[in-house]
Tab-separated table of C-alpha atoms in Angstrom:
chain	number	residue	atom	x	y	z
H	13	THR	CA	116.033	93.200	121.172
H	14	GLY	CA	119.796	94.613	121.326
H	15	ILE	CA	120.604	96.386	117.666
H	16	LYS	CA	124.780	97.014	117.313
H	17	MET	CA	126.680	98.761	114.161
H	18	ALA	CA	128.272	97.066	111.538
H	19	SER	CA	129.818	98.721	108.709
H	20	SER	CA	127.250	100.690	107.290
H	21	LYS	CA	123.975	98.718	108.703
H	22	CYS	CA	122.559	98.281	111.927
H	23	PHE	CA	121.890	94.950	112.911
H	24	GLY	CA	119.511	93.865	115.389
H	25	GLU	CA	119.745	90.364	117.387
H	26	LEU	CA	116.029	89.575	117.172
H	27	ARG	CA	114.585	86.741	119.512
H	28	LEU	CA	112.627	83.970	117.481
H	29	CYS	CA	110.977	81.019	119.456
H	30	VAL	CA	109.220	78.592	117.042
H	31	VAL	CA	106.588	75.781	118.612
H	32	THR	CA	104.743	73.256	117.527
H	33	PHE	CA	102.021	71.358	119.271
H	34	ASN	CA	99.404	68.854	117.654
H	35	VAL	CA	95.745	69.728	120.198
H	36	ALA	CA	93.919	66.561	119.135
H	37	ASN	CA	91.004	68.919	117.784
H	38	LYS	CA	91.141	69.554	122.305
H	39	GLU	CA	89.116	73.094	123.628
H	40	ILE	CA	91.930	75.516	124.064
H	41	THR	CA	91.479	77.845	126.832
H	42	SER	CA	93.480	81.320	127.597
H	43	LYS	CA	94.905	78.735	130.956
H	44	ASP	CA	96.629	76.553	128.325
H	45	VAL	CA	97.989	79.067	126.269
H	46	GLU	CA	99.678	80.933	129.702
H	47	LEU	CA	100.553	77.810	130.666
H	48	LEU	CA	102.383	76.542	127.547
H	49	LEU	CA	104.600	80.435	126.702
H	50	GLN	CA	105.993	79.427	130.304
H	51	SER	CA	106.631	75.955	129.834
H	52	CYS	CA	108.223	76.840	125.984
H	53	PHE	CA	110.347	79.203	127.703
H	54	GLU	CA	111.617	76.984	131.209
H	55	ASN	CA	114.764	75.733	129.812
H	56	ALA	CA	115.336	79.390	127.700
H	57	GLU	CA	117.522	81.883	128.250
H	58	TYR	CA	114.504	84.451	128.279
H	59	GLN	CA	110.823	84.588	128.818
H	60	CYS	CA	108.383	85.022	126.212
H	61	SER	CA	107.998	89.067	126.952
H	62	ASP	CA	111.403	89.343	126.049
H	63	SER	CA	111.235	87.848	123.014
H	64	ASP	CA	110.932	89.493	119.284
H	65	ILE	CA	109.020	87.250	117.245
H	66	VAL	CA	106.797	83.906	117.816
H	67	ALA	CA	105.889	81.430	115.389
H	68	VAL	CA	102.603	79.118	116.924
H	69	GLY	CA	102.386	76.084	114.647
H	70	LEU	CA	98.982	73.876	115.878
H	71	GLN	CA	97.497	71.013	113.891
H	72	GLU	CA	94.500	68.909	114.528
H	73	ALA	CA	93.509	72.393	115.572
H	74	PRO	CA	89.229	72.939	115.525
H	75	MET	CA	88.206	75.011	112.951
H	76	PRO	CA	85.176	76.805	114.046
H	77	PHE	CA	82.331	77.959	111.389
H	78	THR	CA	83.186	81.459	112.368
H	79	ALA	CA	86.844	81.125	110.960
H	80	ILE	CA	85.509	80.853	107.647
H	81	VAL	CA	84.045	85.084	107.729
H	82	GLY	CA	87.241	86.195	109.592
H	83	PHE	CA	86.767	85.131	113.356
H	84	ASP	CA	88.926	82.540	114.146
H	85	PRO	CA	88.543	82.501	118.708
H	86	LEU	CA	91.240	80.731	118.755
H	87	CYS	CA	94.122	82.950	116.866
H	88	ASP	CA	92.093	85.448	119.648
H	89	ILE	CA	92.963	83.470	122.553
H	90	PHE	CA	97.078	82.549	121.695
H	91	ALA	CA	96.381	87.269	120.246
H	92	THR	CA	95.023	88.228	123.888
H	93	VAL	CA	97.141	86.232	126.166
H	94	LEU	CA	101.205	87.662	123.707
H	95	SER	CA	99.043	91.274	123.696
H	96	LYS	CA	99.815	91.450	127.605
H	97	MET	CA	103.741	90.864	126.047
H	98	ASP	CA	103.148	93.515	123.736
H	99	PHE	CA	102.848	90.989	120.699
H	100	VAL	CA	100.663	91.537	117.899
H	101	LEU	CA	99.229	88.584	116.106
H	102	LEU	CA	100.360	89.849	112.666
H	103	ASN	CA	98.955	87.050	110.435
H	104	HIS	CA	97.456	84.034	110.810
H	105	ASN	CA	97.021	80.780	107.997
H	106	ARG	CA	94.668	77.448	107.982
H	107	VAL	CA	94.361	74.612	106.168
H	108	SER	CA	91.085	72.595	107.140
H	109	ILE	CA	89.112	69.881	105.987
H	110	ALA	CA	86.055	71.936	106.229
H	111	PRO	CA	84.698	74.603	108.697
H	112	GLY	CA	83.486	72.747	112.304
H	113	SER	CA	86.367	70.544	112.148
H	114	TRP	CA	89.752	70.787	112.413
H	115	GLY	CA	93.467	71.600	110.745
H	116	ILE	CA	96.332	73.131	110.585
H	117	LEU	CA	96.743	76.530	112.225
H	118	THR	CA	99.898	78.602	111.675
H	119	MET	CA	100.092	82.346	113.729
H	120	LEU	CA	102.562	84.756	113.503
H	121	PHE	CA	103.352	86.992	116.359
H	122	LEU	CA	105.892	90.072	116.188
H	123	LYS	CA	106.884	92.681	118.671
H	124	ARG	CA	104.678	95.729	118.314
H	125	PRO	CA	108.160	98.608	117.909
H	126	LEU	CA	108.971	96.429	114.548
H	127	LEU	CA	105.761	95.939	112.905
H	128	CYS	CA	107.136	98.918	110.113
H	129	TYR	CA	110.666	96.231	109.423
H	130	CYS	CA	108.094	93.317	108.024
H	131	ARG	CA	107.820	93.487	104.536
H	132	LYS	CA	106.041	91.305	101.318
H	133	MET	CA	104.194	89.124	103.605
H	134	LYS	CA	102.852	86.284	101.880
H	135	LEU	CA	100.429	83.070	103.283
H	136	GLY	CA	100.783	79.397	101.065
H	137	SER	CA	98.880	76.727	101.753
H	138	VAL	CA	98.946	72.335	100.177
H	139	ARG	CA	96.877	69.842	101.370
H	140	THR	CA	98.111	66.336	100.753
H	141	GLY	CA	95.508	64.988	102.499
H	142	MET	CA	93.034	62.179	100.350
H	143	GLY	CA	95.708	62.755	97.223
H	144	GLY	CA	95.101	66.938	98.026
H	145	LEU	CA	91.217	66.757	98.411
H	146	ILE	CA	91.382	67.788	101.740
H	147	GLY	CA	93.292	69.538	104.361
H	148	ASN	CA	93.493	67.238	107.576
H	149	LYS	CA	97.477	66.740	106.711
H	150	GLY	CA	99.620	69.186	104.249
H	151	ALA	CA	100.871	72.476	105.184
H	152	ALA	CA	99.553	75.816	106.402
H	153	ILE	CA	102.915	78.768	104.998
H	154	ILE	CA	103.238	82.105	106.456
H	155	LYS	CA	106.655	83.749	104.644
H	156	PHE	CA	107.990	87.591	105.177
H	157	ASP	CA	111.001	90.284	105.266
H	158	ILE	CA	112.086	91.621	107.889
H	159	GLY	CA	115.199	93.725	107.816
H	160	ASP	CA	116.971	92.121	105.173
H	161	PHE	CA	116.228	88.835	106.178
H	162	THR	CA	113.354	86.215	104.719
H	163	LEU	CA	111.634	83.849	106.940
H	164	CYS	CA	109.242	81.513	105.975
H	165	PHE	CA	107.413	79.200	108.426
H	166	VAL	CA	105.626	75.472	107.277
H	167	ASN	CA	103.685	73.902	109.665
H	168	CYS	CA	103.004	70.862	108.388
H	169	HIS	CA	101.200	67.412	109.708
H	170	LEU	CA	102.588	64.859	107.871
H	171	PRO	CA	100.545	61.050	107.633
H	172	PRO	CA	100.604	58.679	110.722
H	173	HIS	CA	102.645	55.163	111.278
H	174	GLU	CA	105.609	53.744	110.763
H	175	GLU	CA	105.104	52.094	107.970
H	176	ASN	CA	103.765	55.030	105.879
H	177	ASN	CA	107.477	56.751	105.724
H	178	GLN	CA	107.854	57.083	101.922
H	179	LYS	CA	104.696	58.359	103.002
H	180	ARG	CA	106.117	60.981	104.487
H	181	LEU	CA	108.618	61.698	102.053
H	182	GLN	CA	106.403	62.194	99.546
H	183	ASP	CA	104.022	64.350	100.521
H	184	LEU	CA	106.824	66.799	101.648
H	185	LYS	CA	108.547	66.660	98.058
H	186	PHE	CA	105.038	67.611	97.221
H	187	ILE	CA	104.862	70.969	99.917
H	188	PHE	CA	107.886	71.575	98.636
H	189	GLY	CA	107.561	71.439	94.898
H	190	GLU	CA	104.355	73.089	94.761
H	191	PRO	CA	103.615	76.674	93.648
H	192	CYS	CA	101.962	77.636	96.902
H	193	ILE	CA	102.633	80.939	97.430
H	194	ASP	CA	101.971	83.821	94.430
H	195	ASN	CA	101.996	80.664	92.184
H	196	GLN	CA	105.985	80.054	93.357
H	197	ALA	CA	107.187	76.863	95.448
H	198	ILE	CA	109.044	78.019	98.243
H	199	ASP	CA	112.232	79.146	97.511
H	200	LEU	CA	115.169	77.655	99.506
H	201	TYR	CA	116.771	81.207	99.373
H	202	ASP	CA	114.711	81.652	102.411
H	203	SER	CA	115.245	81.180	106.149
H	204	VAL	CA	113.246	78.506	106.268
H	205	PHE	CA	111.479	76.409	109.485
H	206	LEU	CA	109.941	73.222	109.052
H	207	PHE	CA	108.172	72.423	111.776
H	208	GLY	CA	105.270	70.446	112.852
H	209	ASP	CA	103.295	66.781	113.784
H	210	LEU	CA	106.122	65.611	111.495
H	211	ASN	CA	105.001	62.064	112.272
H	212	PHE	CA	107.926	60.141	111.688
H	213	ARG	CA	108.615	57.326	113.741
H	214	LEU	CA	111.202	54.499	115.643
H	215	GLU	CA	111.712	51.974	113.556
H	216	GLY	CA	112.248	48.342	114.887
H	217	VAL	CA	112.269	49.326	118.522
H	218	THR	CA	109.729	47.522	120.498
H	219	TYR	CA	107.375	49.144	122.995
H	220	ASP	CA	108.821	47.697	126.365
H	221	ASP	CA	112.715	48.912	124.882
H	222	ALA	CA	111.164	53.019	124.139
H	223	ILE	CA	109.846	52.642	127.252
H	224	GLN	CA	113.277	51.450	129.124
H	225	ALA	CA	115.014	53.892	127.220
H	226	ILE	CA	113.133	56.329	128.319
H	227	LYS	CA	112.939	55.765	132.082
H	228	GLU	CA	116.963	55.936	131.784
H	229	LYS	CA	117.331	59.155	129.843
H	230	GLN	CA	119.210	57.229	126.701
H	231	TYR	CA	117.336	59.280	124.119
H	232	LYS	CA	120.612	59.274	121.749
H	233	GLU	CA	120.569	55.506	121.010
H	234	LEU	CA	116.522	55.391	120.864
H	235	LEU	CA	117.296	58.192	117.853
H	236	ALA	CA	119.684	55.635	116.114
H	237	TYR	CA	116.333	54.030	115.541
H	238	ASP	CA	114.356	57.613	114.618
H	239	GLN	CA	113.126	57.530	110.629
H	240	LEU	CA	113.743	61.206	110.485
H	241	ILE	CA	117.621	60.902	111.215
H	242	ILE	CA	117.571	57.713	109.083
H	243	ASP	CA	116.564	59.851	106.081
H	244	GLN	CA	118.587	62.558	106.570
H	245	LYS	CA	121.365	60.884	106.494
H	246	GLU	CA	123.180	61.735	102.943
H	247	GLY	CA	123.349	58.845	100.709
H	248	SER	CA	119.552	58.266	101.522
H	249	PRO	CA	117.778	59.603	98.300
H	250	SER	CA	114.378	59.416	99.989
H	251	GLY	CA	115.383	61.644	102.820
H	252	SER	CA	117.290	64.088	100.132
H	253	GLN	CA	114.750	66.680	101.112
H	254	LEU	CA	115.353	67.213	104.798
H	255	MET	CA	118.925	66.934	104.091
H	256	LEU	CA	118.917	70.502	103.296
H	257	TYR	CA	117.287	71.189	107.311
H	258	LEU	CA	119.381	71.532	110.422
H	259	GLU	CA	118.146	70.260	114.403
H	260	GLY	CA	118.992	70.662	117.096
H	261	GLU	CA	120.333	68.105	119.547
H	262	ILE	CA	117.478	66.257	120.826
H	263	GLU	CA	117.601	66.034	124.521
H	264	PHE	CA	114.258	65.393	125.630
H	265	GLN	CA	111.661	62.743	126.197
H	266	PRO	CA	109.545	61.497	122.951
H	267	SER	CA	106.732	63.762	122.376
H	268	TYR	CA	104.442	60.659	121.306
H	269	LYS	CA	102.080	58.939	122.321
H	270	PHE	CA	100.637	60.325	126.535
H	271	GLU	CA	97.422	59.382	127.348
H	272	PRO	CA	96.006	62.673	127.855
H	273	LEU	CA	96.077	64.499	131.393
H	274	THR	CA	99.069	62.181	132.455
H	275	ASP	CA	102.592	61.839	132.070
H	276	ASN	CA	102.408	58.652	130.605
H	277	TYR	CA	102.600	57.394	127.787
H	278	THR	CA	99.728	55.178	125.928
H	279	ASP	CA	99.875	51.085	126.907
H	280	PRO	CA	101.455	48.876	124.326
H	281	SER	CA	97.496	47.450	123.532
H	282	LYS	CA	97.422	50.509	121.815
H	283	GLY	CA	100.018	50.134	119.206
H	284	ARG	CA	101.893	53.380	119.497
H	285	VAL	CA	105.805	53.082	120.516
H	286	PRO	CA	106.902	56.534	121.361
H	287	SER	CA	108.011	58.453	119.195
H	288	TRP	CA	109.313	62.177	118.166
H	289	CYS	CA	106.754	62.808	116.016
H	290	ASP	CA	106.542	66.800	116.721
H	291	ARG	CA	109.947	68.320	115.815
H	292	ILE	CA	111.512	71.480	114.100
H	293	LEU	CA	114.066	71.434	111.718
H	294	TRP	CA	115.577	75.023	109.827
H	295	SER	CA	117.793	75.879	106.842
H	296	LEU	CA	120.011	78.490	106.374
H	297	PRO	CA	119.040	80.597	103.868
H	298	LYS	CA	121.596	79.758	100.111
H	299	ARG	CA	122.336	83.431	99.626
H	300	LEU	CA	123.956	83.351	102.926
H	301	MET	CA	126.194	80.649	101.842
H	302	VAL	CA	127.439	81.680	98.622
H	303	GLY	CA	129.808	84.440	97.527
H	304	LYS	CA	131.313	86.631	100.351
H	305	MET	CA	129.890	85.589	102.639
H	306	ASP	CA	131.626	83.011	105.196
H	307	SER	CA	130.036	80.329	107.332
H	308	SER	CA	131.091	81.284	110.508
H	309	PHE	CA	128.606	85.110	109.080
H	310	VAL	CA	126.306	82.837	108.369
H	311	VAL	CA	126.143	81.055	111.549
H	312	ASN	CA	126.642	84.096	113.550
H	313	ARG	CA	123.203	85.332	111.482
H	314	LEU	CA	121.059	82.614	112.696
H	315	HIS	CA	121.347	80.327	115.662
H	316	GLN	CA	119.658	78.192	117.658
H	317	GLN	CA	119.975	78.578	121.006
H	318	SER	CA	117.741	75.791	122.318
H	319	TYR	CA	115.168	72.388	121.706
H	320	CYS	CA	113.000	71.575	124.420
H	321	LEU	CA	109.937	69.503	125.049
H	322	CYS	CA	106.839	71.629	126.755
H	323	GLN	CA	105.458	69.028	129.781
H	324	GLU	CA	102.350	71.465	129.667
H	325	PRO	CA	99.750	71.786	128.892
H	326	LYS	CA	98.928	67.972	128.722
H	327	LEU	CA	94.759	68.169	126.836
H	328	SER	CA	96.593	65.855	123.745
H	329	ASP	CA	98.155	62.492	123.488
H	330	HIS	CA	101.080	65.357	122.626
H	331	ARG	CA	103.332	67.698	124.021
H	332	ALA	CA	104.709	70.872	122.328
H	333	VAL	CA	107.756	70.853	120.912
H	334	SER	CA	110.085	74.204	121.508
H	335	ALA	CA	112.976	76.147	119.775
H	336	HIS	CA	114.617	79.227	120.675
H	337	PHE	CA	116.675	81.018	118.012
H	338	THR	CA	118.610	84.430	117.821
H	339	LEU	CA	118.712	86.123	114.143
H	340	GLN	CA	121.542	88.851	113.142
H	341	VAL	CA	119.164	91.575	111.509
H	342	ASP	CA	119.411	95.024	109.695
H	343	LEU	CA	116.935	97.233	110.757
H	344	SER	CA	118.537	100.491	109.292
H	345	ALA	CA	115.609	100.934	106.218
H	346	PRO	CA	113.392	103.643	108.155
H	347	PRO	CA	109.900	103.608	107.620
H	348	SER	CA	108.215	104.342	104.370
H	349	VAL	CA	105.569	106.641	105.536
H	350	ILE	CA	106.137	108.711	109.004
H	351	PHE	CA	103.455	110.225	110.432
H	352	GLU	CA	103.721	113.820	111.948
H	353	PRO	CA	102.559	113.931	116.513
H	354	THR	CA	98.934	114.861	117.081
H	355	SER	CA	96.397	115.193	119.518
H	356	TRP	CA	92.682	114.935	119.396
H	357	VAL	CA	89.561	115.874	121.576
H	358	ARG	CA	86.593	113.723	122.096
H	359	GLY	CA	83.893	115.713	120.137
H	360	ARG	CA	85.508	117.219	117.345
H	361	ASN	CA	86.472	117.117	113.873
H	362	ALA	CA	90.262	115.558	113.514
H	363	ALA	CA	93.242	114.739	110.869
H	364	ILE	CA	95.429	112.738	109.975
H	365	CYS	CA	98.917	113.937	108.716
H	366	PHE	CA	101.574	111.626	107.702
H	367	GLU	CA	104.356	112.282	104.615
H	368	VAL	CA	105.341	109.588	102.127
H	369	VAL	CA	109.000	108.719	100.928
H	370	LYS	CA	110.037	109.275	97.285
H	371	ASP	CA	109.880	105.809	95.279
H	372	THR	CA	107.774	104.436	97.892
H	373	GLN	CA	104.907	102.150	95.746
H	374	VAL	CA	101.544	102.979	97.444
H	375	SER	CA	98.084	102.245	96.275
H	376	THR	CA	94.100	103.133	95.920
H	377	TRP	CA	93.902	100.166	98.027
H	378	ASP	CA	96.214	101.049	100.700
H	379	TRP	CA	94.673	102.140	104.024
H	380	ILE	CA	95.366	103.772	107.623
H	381	ALA	CA	93.964	102.665	110.621
H	382	LEU	CA	93.721	103.868	114.279
H	383	TYR	CA	94.084	101.387	116.897
H	384	PRO	CA	94.199	101.910	121.065
H	385	ARG	CA	97.775	101.372	122.558
H	386	CYS	CA	97.334	97.814	123.405
H	387	PHE	CA	95.735	96.717	119.920
H	388	SER	CA	96.638	92.293	119.766
H	389	SER	CA	95.592	91.921	116.243
H	390	ILE	CA	95.587	94.107	112.689
H	391	GLN	CA	92.800	92.995	111.255
H	392	LYS	CA	90.461	92.952	114.216
H	393	ASP	CA	91.342	95.834	117.021
H	394	TYR	CA	90.705	98.538	114.901
H	395	LEU	CA	88.525	102.038	116.124
H	396	TYR	CA	89.089	103.179	112.434
H	397	TRP	CA	89.862	102.923	108.987
H	398	THR	CA	89.816	105.321	105.735
H	399	TYR	CA	91.312	104.591	102.704
H	400	SER	CA	94.973	106.329	102.005
H	401	PRO	CA	95.327	109.424	99.327
H	402	ALA	CA	98.752	108.843	98.505
H	403	ARG	CA	99.732	108.372	95.270
H	404	THR	CA	103.850	107.271	94.285
H	405	ASN	CA	105.903	109.916	93.802
H	406	GLU	CA	109.116	109.007	92.768
H	407	LYS	CA	110.777	112.626	92.802
H	408	GLU	CA	109.858	114.138	96.325
H	409	ASN	CA	108.956	113.076	99.489
H	410	CYS	CA	104.948	114.062	100.041
H	411	THR	CA	102.263	114.637	102.254
H	412	TYR	CA	98.536	114.475	102.847
H	413	LYS	CA	95.934	115.264	105.379
H	414	VAL	CA	92.898	113.085	106.300
H	415	LEU	CA	90.112	114.576	108.024
H	416	VAL	CA	87.998	112.254	110.483
H	417	PRO	CA	84.600	113.233	111.515
H	418	SER	CA	84.045	113.756	114.814
H	419	VAL	CA	81.367	110.966	115.482
H	420	ASN	CA	83.885	108.267	114.186
H	421	VAL	CA	86.685	110.201	116.718
H	422	PRO	CA	86.945	107.819	120.264
H	423	GLN	CA	84.617	108.362	123.385
H	424	ASP	CA	87.195	106.555	125.150
H	425	ILE	CA	90.082	108.473	127.061
H	426	GLY	CA	93.288	107.128	126.351
H	427	TYR	CA	96.498	106.419	123.955
H	428	PHE	CA	95.968	105.236	120.457
H	429	MET	CA	97.717	105.052	117.080
H	430	PHE	CA	98.444	105.097	113.389
H	431	LEU	CA	98.845	102.307	110.962
H	432	TYR	CA	99.425	102.536	107.245
H	433	TYR	CA	98.930	99.279	105.161
H	434	SER	CA	100.518	98.936	102.191
H	435	ARG	CA	98.203	96.746	99.925
H	436	VAL	CA	101.575	96.798	97.228
H	437	SER	CA	103.310	95.134	100.430
H	438	SER	CA	100.986	93.483	102.086
H	439	SER	CA	102.719	94.728	105.514
H	440	VAL	CA	102.608	97.832	107.712
H	441	ILE	CA	104.988	100.638	106.272
H	442	GLY	CA	104.221	103.374	108.913
H	443	MET	CA	103.277	103.641	112.163
H	444	SER	CA	102.669	106.473	114.410
H	445	PRO	CA	103.565	107.961	118.193
H	446	LEU	CA	100.916	107.257	121.161
H	447	PHE	CA	99.096	110.164	120.662
H	448	HIS	CA	96.198	111.437	123.537
H	449	ILE	CA	92.562	111.877	123.117
H	450	LYS	CA	90.992	113.695	125.689
């Protein structure tokens, strides 16, 4: 993460990686996740450990029964692998048919030092399967602010088959028209990332012609028959929703349909012409394209660096696709809650001391939690938590002290930290320095 000053603001250049993968209801292991992340960054200018935000969208992701009570082993596998690179699972969102089946899963990971810059976390979901009754198709959405930027990740799984192009477009129109986030539709003034198994196909191309073009890497010629690109063209009323989005240049082979565990496309008897089903599109926020900000400023604040196919893992009939971006984000706003340095001793009563900045909106449902140094999930990895005694004060900063009984002090020697979670903003608004328990 690089920081530079611009006028009175402190702009940080953040690196964002977006990944989409239809896993075909296959079991995912830690090794698969490691292979996926390595492959995602194979052609990037930096490694996964140098990223700041990682958004992962899975389709046909297995949903165990435990997911309905808050324990999602698939999220846990991704979080465990990414925690080794200082990432934290910020939130996740599922849309599925039913527990024990499969569906759409969106996961958002953030570098630990950036937690306090994230605000207004919102989740949304839209089901389009069987007329909106089930979640085998639809979108799982995560929206949040980081600094002065609003990011909205819309992970979609749209209807399959070449002949269903109009149905895909209708589903997209429905997804973006539904009041799915706090009874509001997706706001195009945000930076929206539309990605997933969008299922657009090559139209009017035979299997043999497609295979020959792929062998010769004539991707540009094949893309002239791509339904998504055709729908995006100006003057196509059916593609008006897609016209709002940008897509990086496609210089990789189609992501579907492979024989699992091989590099071979399925044979023509299965009736599937190879296609770029798995896509990552993005929009510039309209609020940055009006008023005093010119287009060069917009491009400098949100820029795509690469767009590629991931050759690993090969467990599915799809290949994963990844895109890498840089964001110029104002990170000048200080945390709203400041923890005092402390140290604890095992077997003794302890205290949490902190200050709440004036005008910070707090709630009786806010909580403070204790985490080990290398925690991977805000929702799962806390060792102790308590409600905050803080109250909103519009005139001055206020200090508070929370007593912690010795029985709640961890018995392990090591380094720990506190997080203050705000119910008002659905985000972390304070993070303590690491402190030692001895």
